[in-house]
PDB file of C-alpha atoms in Angstrom:
ATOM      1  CA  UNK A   1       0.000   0.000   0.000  1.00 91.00           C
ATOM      2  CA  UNK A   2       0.700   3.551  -0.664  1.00 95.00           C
ATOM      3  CA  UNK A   3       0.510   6.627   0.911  1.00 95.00           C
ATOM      4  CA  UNK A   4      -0.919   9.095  -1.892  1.00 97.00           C
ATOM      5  CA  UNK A   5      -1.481  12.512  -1.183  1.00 96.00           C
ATOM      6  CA  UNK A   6      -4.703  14.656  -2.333  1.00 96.00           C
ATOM      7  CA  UNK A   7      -2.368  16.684  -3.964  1.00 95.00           C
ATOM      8  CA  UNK A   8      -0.205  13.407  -5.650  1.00 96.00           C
ATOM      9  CA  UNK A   9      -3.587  12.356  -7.229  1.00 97.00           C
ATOM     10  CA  UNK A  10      -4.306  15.205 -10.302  1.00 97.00           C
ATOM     11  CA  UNK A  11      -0.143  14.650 -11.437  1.00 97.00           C
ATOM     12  CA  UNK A  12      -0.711  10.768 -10.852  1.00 97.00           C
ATOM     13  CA  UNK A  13      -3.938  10.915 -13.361  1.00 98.00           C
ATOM     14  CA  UNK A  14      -2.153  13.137 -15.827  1.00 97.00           C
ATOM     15  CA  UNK A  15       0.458  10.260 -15.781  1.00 97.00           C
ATOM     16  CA  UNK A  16      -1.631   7.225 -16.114  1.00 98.00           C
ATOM     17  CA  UNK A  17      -3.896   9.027 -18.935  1.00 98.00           C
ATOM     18  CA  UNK A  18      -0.430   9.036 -20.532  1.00 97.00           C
ATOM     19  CA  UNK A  19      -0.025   5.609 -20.257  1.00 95.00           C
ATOM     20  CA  UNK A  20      -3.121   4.284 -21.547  1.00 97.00           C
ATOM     21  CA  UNK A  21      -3.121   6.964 -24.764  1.00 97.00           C
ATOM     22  CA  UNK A  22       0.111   4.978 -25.223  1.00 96.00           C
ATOM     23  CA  UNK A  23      -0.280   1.648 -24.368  1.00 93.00           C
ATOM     24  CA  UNK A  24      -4.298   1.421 -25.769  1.00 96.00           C
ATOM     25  CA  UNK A  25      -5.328   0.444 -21.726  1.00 96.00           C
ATOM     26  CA  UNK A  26      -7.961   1.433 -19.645  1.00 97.00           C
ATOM     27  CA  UNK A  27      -5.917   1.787 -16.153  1.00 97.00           C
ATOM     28  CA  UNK A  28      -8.123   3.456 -13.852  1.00 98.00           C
ATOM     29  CA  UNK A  29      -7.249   6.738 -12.237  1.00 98.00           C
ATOM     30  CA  UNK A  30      -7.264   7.355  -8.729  1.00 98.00           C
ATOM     31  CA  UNK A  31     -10.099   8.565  -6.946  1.00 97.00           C
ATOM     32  CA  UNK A  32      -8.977   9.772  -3.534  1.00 97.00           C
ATOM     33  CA  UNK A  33      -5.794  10.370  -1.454  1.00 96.00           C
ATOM     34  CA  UNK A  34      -4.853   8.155   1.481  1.00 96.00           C
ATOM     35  CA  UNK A  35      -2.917   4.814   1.781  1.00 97.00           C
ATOM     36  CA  UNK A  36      -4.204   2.484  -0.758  1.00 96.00           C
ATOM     37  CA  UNK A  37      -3.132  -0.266  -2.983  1.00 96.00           C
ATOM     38  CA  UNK A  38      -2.189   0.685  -6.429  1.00 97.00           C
ATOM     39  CA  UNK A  39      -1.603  -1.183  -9.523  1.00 95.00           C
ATOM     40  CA  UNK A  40       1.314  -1.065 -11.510  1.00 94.00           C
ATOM     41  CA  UNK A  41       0.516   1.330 -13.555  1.00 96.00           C
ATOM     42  CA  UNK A  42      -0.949   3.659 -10.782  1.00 97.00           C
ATOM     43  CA  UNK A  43       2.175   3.196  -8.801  1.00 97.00           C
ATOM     44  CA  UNK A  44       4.745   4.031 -11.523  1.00 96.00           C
ATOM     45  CA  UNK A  45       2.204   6.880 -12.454  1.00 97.00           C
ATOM     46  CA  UNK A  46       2.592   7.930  -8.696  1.00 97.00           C
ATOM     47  CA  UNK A  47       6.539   7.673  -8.392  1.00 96.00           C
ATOM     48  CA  UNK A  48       7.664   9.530 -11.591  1.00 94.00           C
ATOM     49  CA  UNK A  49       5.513  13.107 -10.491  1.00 95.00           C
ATOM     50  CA  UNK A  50       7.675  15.487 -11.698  1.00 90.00           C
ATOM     51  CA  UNK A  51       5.809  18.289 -11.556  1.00 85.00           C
ATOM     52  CA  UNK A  52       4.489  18.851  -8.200  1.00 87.00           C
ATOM     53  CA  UNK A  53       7.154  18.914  -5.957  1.00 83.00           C
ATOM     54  CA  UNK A  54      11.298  18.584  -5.927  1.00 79.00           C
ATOM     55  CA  UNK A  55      13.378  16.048  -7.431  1.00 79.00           C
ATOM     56  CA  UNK A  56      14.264  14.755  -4.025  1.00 78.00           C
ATOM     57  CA  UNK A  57      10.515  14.265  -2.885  1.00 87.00           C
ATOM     58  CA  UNK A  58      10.159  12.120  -6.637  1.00 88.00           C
ATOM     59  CA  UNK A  59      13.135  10.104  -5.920  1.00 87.00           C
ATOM     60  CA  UNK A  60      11.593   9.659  -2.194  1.00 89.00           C
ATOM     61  CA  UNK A  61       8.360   8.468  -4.093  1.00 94.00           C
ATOM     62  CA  UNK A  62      10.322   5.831  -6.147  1.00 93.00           C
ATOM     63  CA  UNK A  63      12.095   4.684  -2.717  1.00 90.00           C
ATOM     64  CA  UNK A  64       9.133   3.889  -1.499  1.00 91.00           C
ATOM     65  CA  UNK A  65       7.652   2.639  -4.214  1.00 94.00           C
ATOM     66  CA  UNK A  66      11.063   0.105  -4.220  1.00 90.00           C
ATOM     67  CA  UNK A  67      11.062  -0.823  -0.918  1.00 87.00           C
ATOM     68  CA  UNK A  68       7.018  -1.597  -0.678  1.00 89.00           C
ATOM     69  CA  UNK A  69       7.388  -3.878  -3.237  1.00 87.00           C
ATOM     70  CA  UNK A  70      10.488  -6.095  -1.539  1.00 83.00           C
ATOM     71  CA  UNK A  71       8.261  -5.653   1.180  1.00 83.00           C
ATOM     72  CA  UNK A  72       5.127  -6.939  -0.939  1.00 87.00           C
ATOM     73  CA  UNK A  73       7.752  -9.628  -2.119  1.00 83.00           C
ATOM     74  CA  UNK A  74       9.114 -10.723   1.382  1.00 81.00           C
ATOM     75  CA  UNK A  75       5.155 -11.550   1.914  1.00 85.00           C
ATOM     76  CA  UNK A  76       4.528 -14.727  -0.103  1.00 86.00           C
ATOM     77  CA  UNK A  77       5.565 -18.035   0.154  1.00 87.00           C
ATOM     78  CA  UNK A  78       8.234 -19.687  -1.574  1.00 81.00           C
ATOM     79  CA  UNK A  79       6.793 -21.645  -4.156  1.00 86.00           C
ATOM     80  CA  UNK A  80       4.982 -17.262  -4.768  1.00 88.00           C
ATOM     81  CA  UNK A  81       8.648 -16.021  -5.073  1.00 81.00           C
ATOM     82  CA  UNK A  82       9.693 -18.766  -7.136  1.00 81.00           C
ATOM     83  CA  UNK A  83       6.926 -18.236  -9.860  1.00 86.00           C
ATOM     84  CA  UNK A  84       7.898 -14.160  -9.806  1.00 84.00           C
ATOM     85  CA  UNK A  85      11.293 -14.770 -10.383  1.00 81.00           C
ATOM     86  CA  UNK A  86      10.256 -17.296 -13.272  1.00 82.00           C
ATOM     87  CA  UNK A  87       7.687 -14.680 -14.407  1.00 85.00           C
ATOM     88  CA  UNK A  88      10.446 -12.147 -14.665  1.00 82.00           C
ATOM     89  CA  UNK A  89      13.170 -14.345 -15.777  1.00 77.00           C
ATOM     90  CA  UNK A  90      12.324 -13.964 -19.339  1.00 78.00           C
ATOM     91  CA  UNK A  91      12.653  -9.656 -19.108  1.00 83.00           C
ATOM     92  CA  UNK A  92      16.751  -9.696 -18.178  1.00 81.00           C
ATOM     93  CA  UNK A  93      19.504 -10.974 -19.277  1.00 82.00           C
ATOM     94  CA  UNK A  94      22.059 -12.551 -16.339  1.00 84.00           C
ATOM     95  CA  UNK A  95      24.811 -14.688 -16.378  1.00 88.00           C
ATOM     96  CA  UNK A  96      23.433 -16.594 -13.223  1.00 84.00           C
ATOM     97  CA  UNK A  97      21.922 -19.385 -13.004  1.00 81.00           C
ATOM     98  CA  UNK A  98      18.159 -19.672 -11.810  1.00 75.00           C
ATOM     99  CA  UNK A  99      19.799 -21.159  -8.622  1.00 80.00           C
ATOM    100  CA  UNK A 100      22.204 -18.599  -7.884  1.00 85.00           C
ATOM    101  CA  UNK A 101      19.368 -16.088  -8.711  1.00 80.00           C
ATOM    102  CA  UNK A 102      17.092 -17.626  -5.847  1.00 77.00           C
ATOM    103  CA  UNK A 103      20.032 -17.490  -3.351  1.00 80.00           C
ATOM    104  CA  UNK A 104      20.782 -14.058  -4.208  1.00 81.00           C
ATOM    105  CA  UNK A 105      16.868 -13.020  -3.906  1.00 74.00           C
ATOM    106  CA  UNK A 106      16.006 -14.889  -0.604  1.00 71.00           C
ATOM    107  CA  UNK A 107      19.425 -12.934   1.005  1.00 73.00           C
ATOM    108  CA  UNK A 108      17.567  -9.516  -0.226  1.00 71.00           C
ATOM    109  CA  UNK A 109      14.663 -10.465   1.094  1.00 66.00           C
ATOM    110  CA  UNK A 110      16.362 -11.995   4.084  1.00 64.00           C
ATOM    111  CA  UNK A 111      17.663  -7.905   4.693  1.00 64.00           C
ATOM    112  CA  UNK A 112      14.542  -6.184   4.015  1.00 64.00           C
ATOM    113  CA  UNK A 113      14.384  -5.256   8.145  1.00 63.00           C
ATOM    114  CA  UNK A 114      17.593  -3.121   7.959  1.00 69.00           C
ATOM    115  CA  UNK A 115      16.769  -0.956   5.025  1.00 74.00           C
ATOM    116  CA  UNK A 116      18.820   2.136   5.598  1.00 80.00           C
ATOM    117  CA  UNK A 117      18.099   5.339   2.821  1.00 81.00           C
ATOM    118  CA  UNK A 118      21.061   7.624   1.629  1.00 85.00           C
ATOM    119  CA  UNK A 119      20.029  10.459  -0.872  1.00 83.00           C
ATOM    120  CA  UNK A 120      23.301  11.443  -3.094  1.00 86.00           C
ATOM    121  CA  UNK A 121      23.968  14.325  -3.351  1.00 89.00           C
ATOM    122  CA  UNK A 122      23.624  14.686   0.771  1.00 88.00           C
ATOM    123  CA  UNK A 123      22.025  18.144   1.987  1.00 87.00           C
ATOM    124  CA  UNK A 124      25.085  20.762   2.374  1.00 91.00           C
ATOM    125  CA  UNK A 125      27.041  18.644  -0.401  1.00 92.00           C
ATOM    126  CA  UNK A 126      26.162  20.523  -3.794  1.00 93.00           C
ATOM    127  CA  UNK A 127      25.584  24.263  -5.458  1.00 92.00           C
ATOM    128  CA  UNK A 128      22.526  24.973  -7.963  1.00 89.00           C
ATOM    129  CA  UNK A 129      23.867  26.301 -11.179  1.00 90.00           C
ATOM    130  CA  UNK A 130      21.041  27.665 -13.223  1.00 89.00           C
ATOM    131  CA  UNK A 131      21.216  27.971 -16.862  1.00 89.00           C
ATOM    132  CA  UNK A 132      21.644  24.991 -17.562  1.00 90.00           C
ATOM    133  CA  UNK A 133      20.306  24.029 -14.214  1.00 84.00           C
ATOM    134  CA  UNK A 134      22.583  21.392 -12.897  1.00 88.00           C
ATOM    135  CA  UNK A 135      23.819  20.428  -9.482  1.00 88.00           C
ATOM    136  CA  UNK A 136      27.702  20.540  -8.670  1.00 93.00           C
ATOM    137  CA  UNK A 137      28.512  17.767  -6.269  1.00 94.00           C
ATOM    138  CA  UNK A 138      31.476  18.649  -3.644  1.00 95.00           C
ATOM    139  CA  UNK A 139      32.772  15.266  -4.489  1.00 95.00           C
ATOM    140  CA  UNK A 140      35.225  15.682  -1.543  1.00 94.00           C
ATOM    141  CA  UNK A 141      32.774  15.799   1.243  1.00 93.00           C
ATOM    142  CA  UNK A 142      30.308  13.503  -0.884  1.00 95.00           C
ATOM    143  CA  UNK A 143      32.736   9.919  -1.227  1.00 94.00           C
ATOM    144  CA  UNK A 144      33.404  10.459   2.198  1.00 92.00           C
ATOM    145  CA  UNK A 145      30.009  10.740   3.642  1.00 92.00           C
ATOM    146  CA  UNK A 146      28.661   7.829   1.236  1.00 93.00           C
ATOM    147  CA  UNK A 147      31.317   5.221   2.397  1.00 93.00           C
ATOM    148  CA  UNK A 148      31.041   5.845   6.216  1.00 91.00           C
ATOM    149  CA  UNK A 149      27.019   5.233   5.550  1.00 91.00           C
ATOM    150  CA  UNK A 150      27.975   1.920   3.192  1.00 90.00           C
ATOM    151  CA  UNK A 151      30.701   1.032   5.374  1.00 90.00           C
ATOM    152  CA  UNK A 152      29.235   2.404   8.432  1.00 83.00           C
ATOM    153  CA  UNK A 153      32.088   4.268  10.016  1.00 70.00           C
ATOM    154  CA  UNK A 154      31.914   6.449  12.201  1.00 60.00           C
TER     155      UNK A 154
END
């Protein structure tokens, strides 16, 4: 489930109608704000708002977006994860085997308590330029910062 704000729902809409003018579907919009469960459509429609808010409150919409769904995943039983991971199989290319694959996808799943979020570039850690707008990245205070959260050093 997602938390979708009043305000989320109009940009949401705009997005979806884009998605069925292109993909010839019939995805229904959303009604209401509030925590609800969204389809696929609705939920990528959701995460990539661009033109509400900030960049970092988009990419905060596709975090959570990501991490409900391990979450959603985490929730069904084996032979469930097994049939997803068949499903999906046929939409990547790897050079693992379906075995490896599982071990490496029960280990995520296996993690999904200790999910810690790190937004590059950190707060305090980058200028605006405008014209063209870009952000420059202090990349002297940023590696640091990144590898004691990966590495968690203090």
């Amino acid at each position: 489930d997602i938390d979708v704000t009043a305000g989320e729902v109009k940009f949401a809409n705009q997005n979806i109608n884009e998605e069925n003018a292109l993909l010839g579907t019939n995805v229904p919009l959303l009604t209401h704000g509030g925590r609800q469960t969204l389809s696929g459509v609705q939920a990528t429609s959701w995460a990539r708002i661009r033109s509400l808010d900030s960049d970092y409150v988009r990419s905060g919409r596709q975090r959570t977006l990501a991490i409900s769904l391990m979450h959603k995943v985490a929730s069904y039983k084996w032979t469930a994860k097994i049939a997803l991971l068949e499903d999906a199989a046929g939409m990547f290319e790897t050079n693992m085997n379906s075995k490896d694959m599982m071990r490496l996808a029960t280990d995520a799943v296996d993690v999904l308590g200790e999910v810690k979020e790190y937004r590059a570039p950190a707060d305090g850690m980058f200028k605006v330029q405008d014209n063209p707008w870009m952000m420059i990245v202090d990349w002297s205070k940023q590696l640091p910062d990144l590898h004691r959260f990966i590495w968690e050093e203090e």
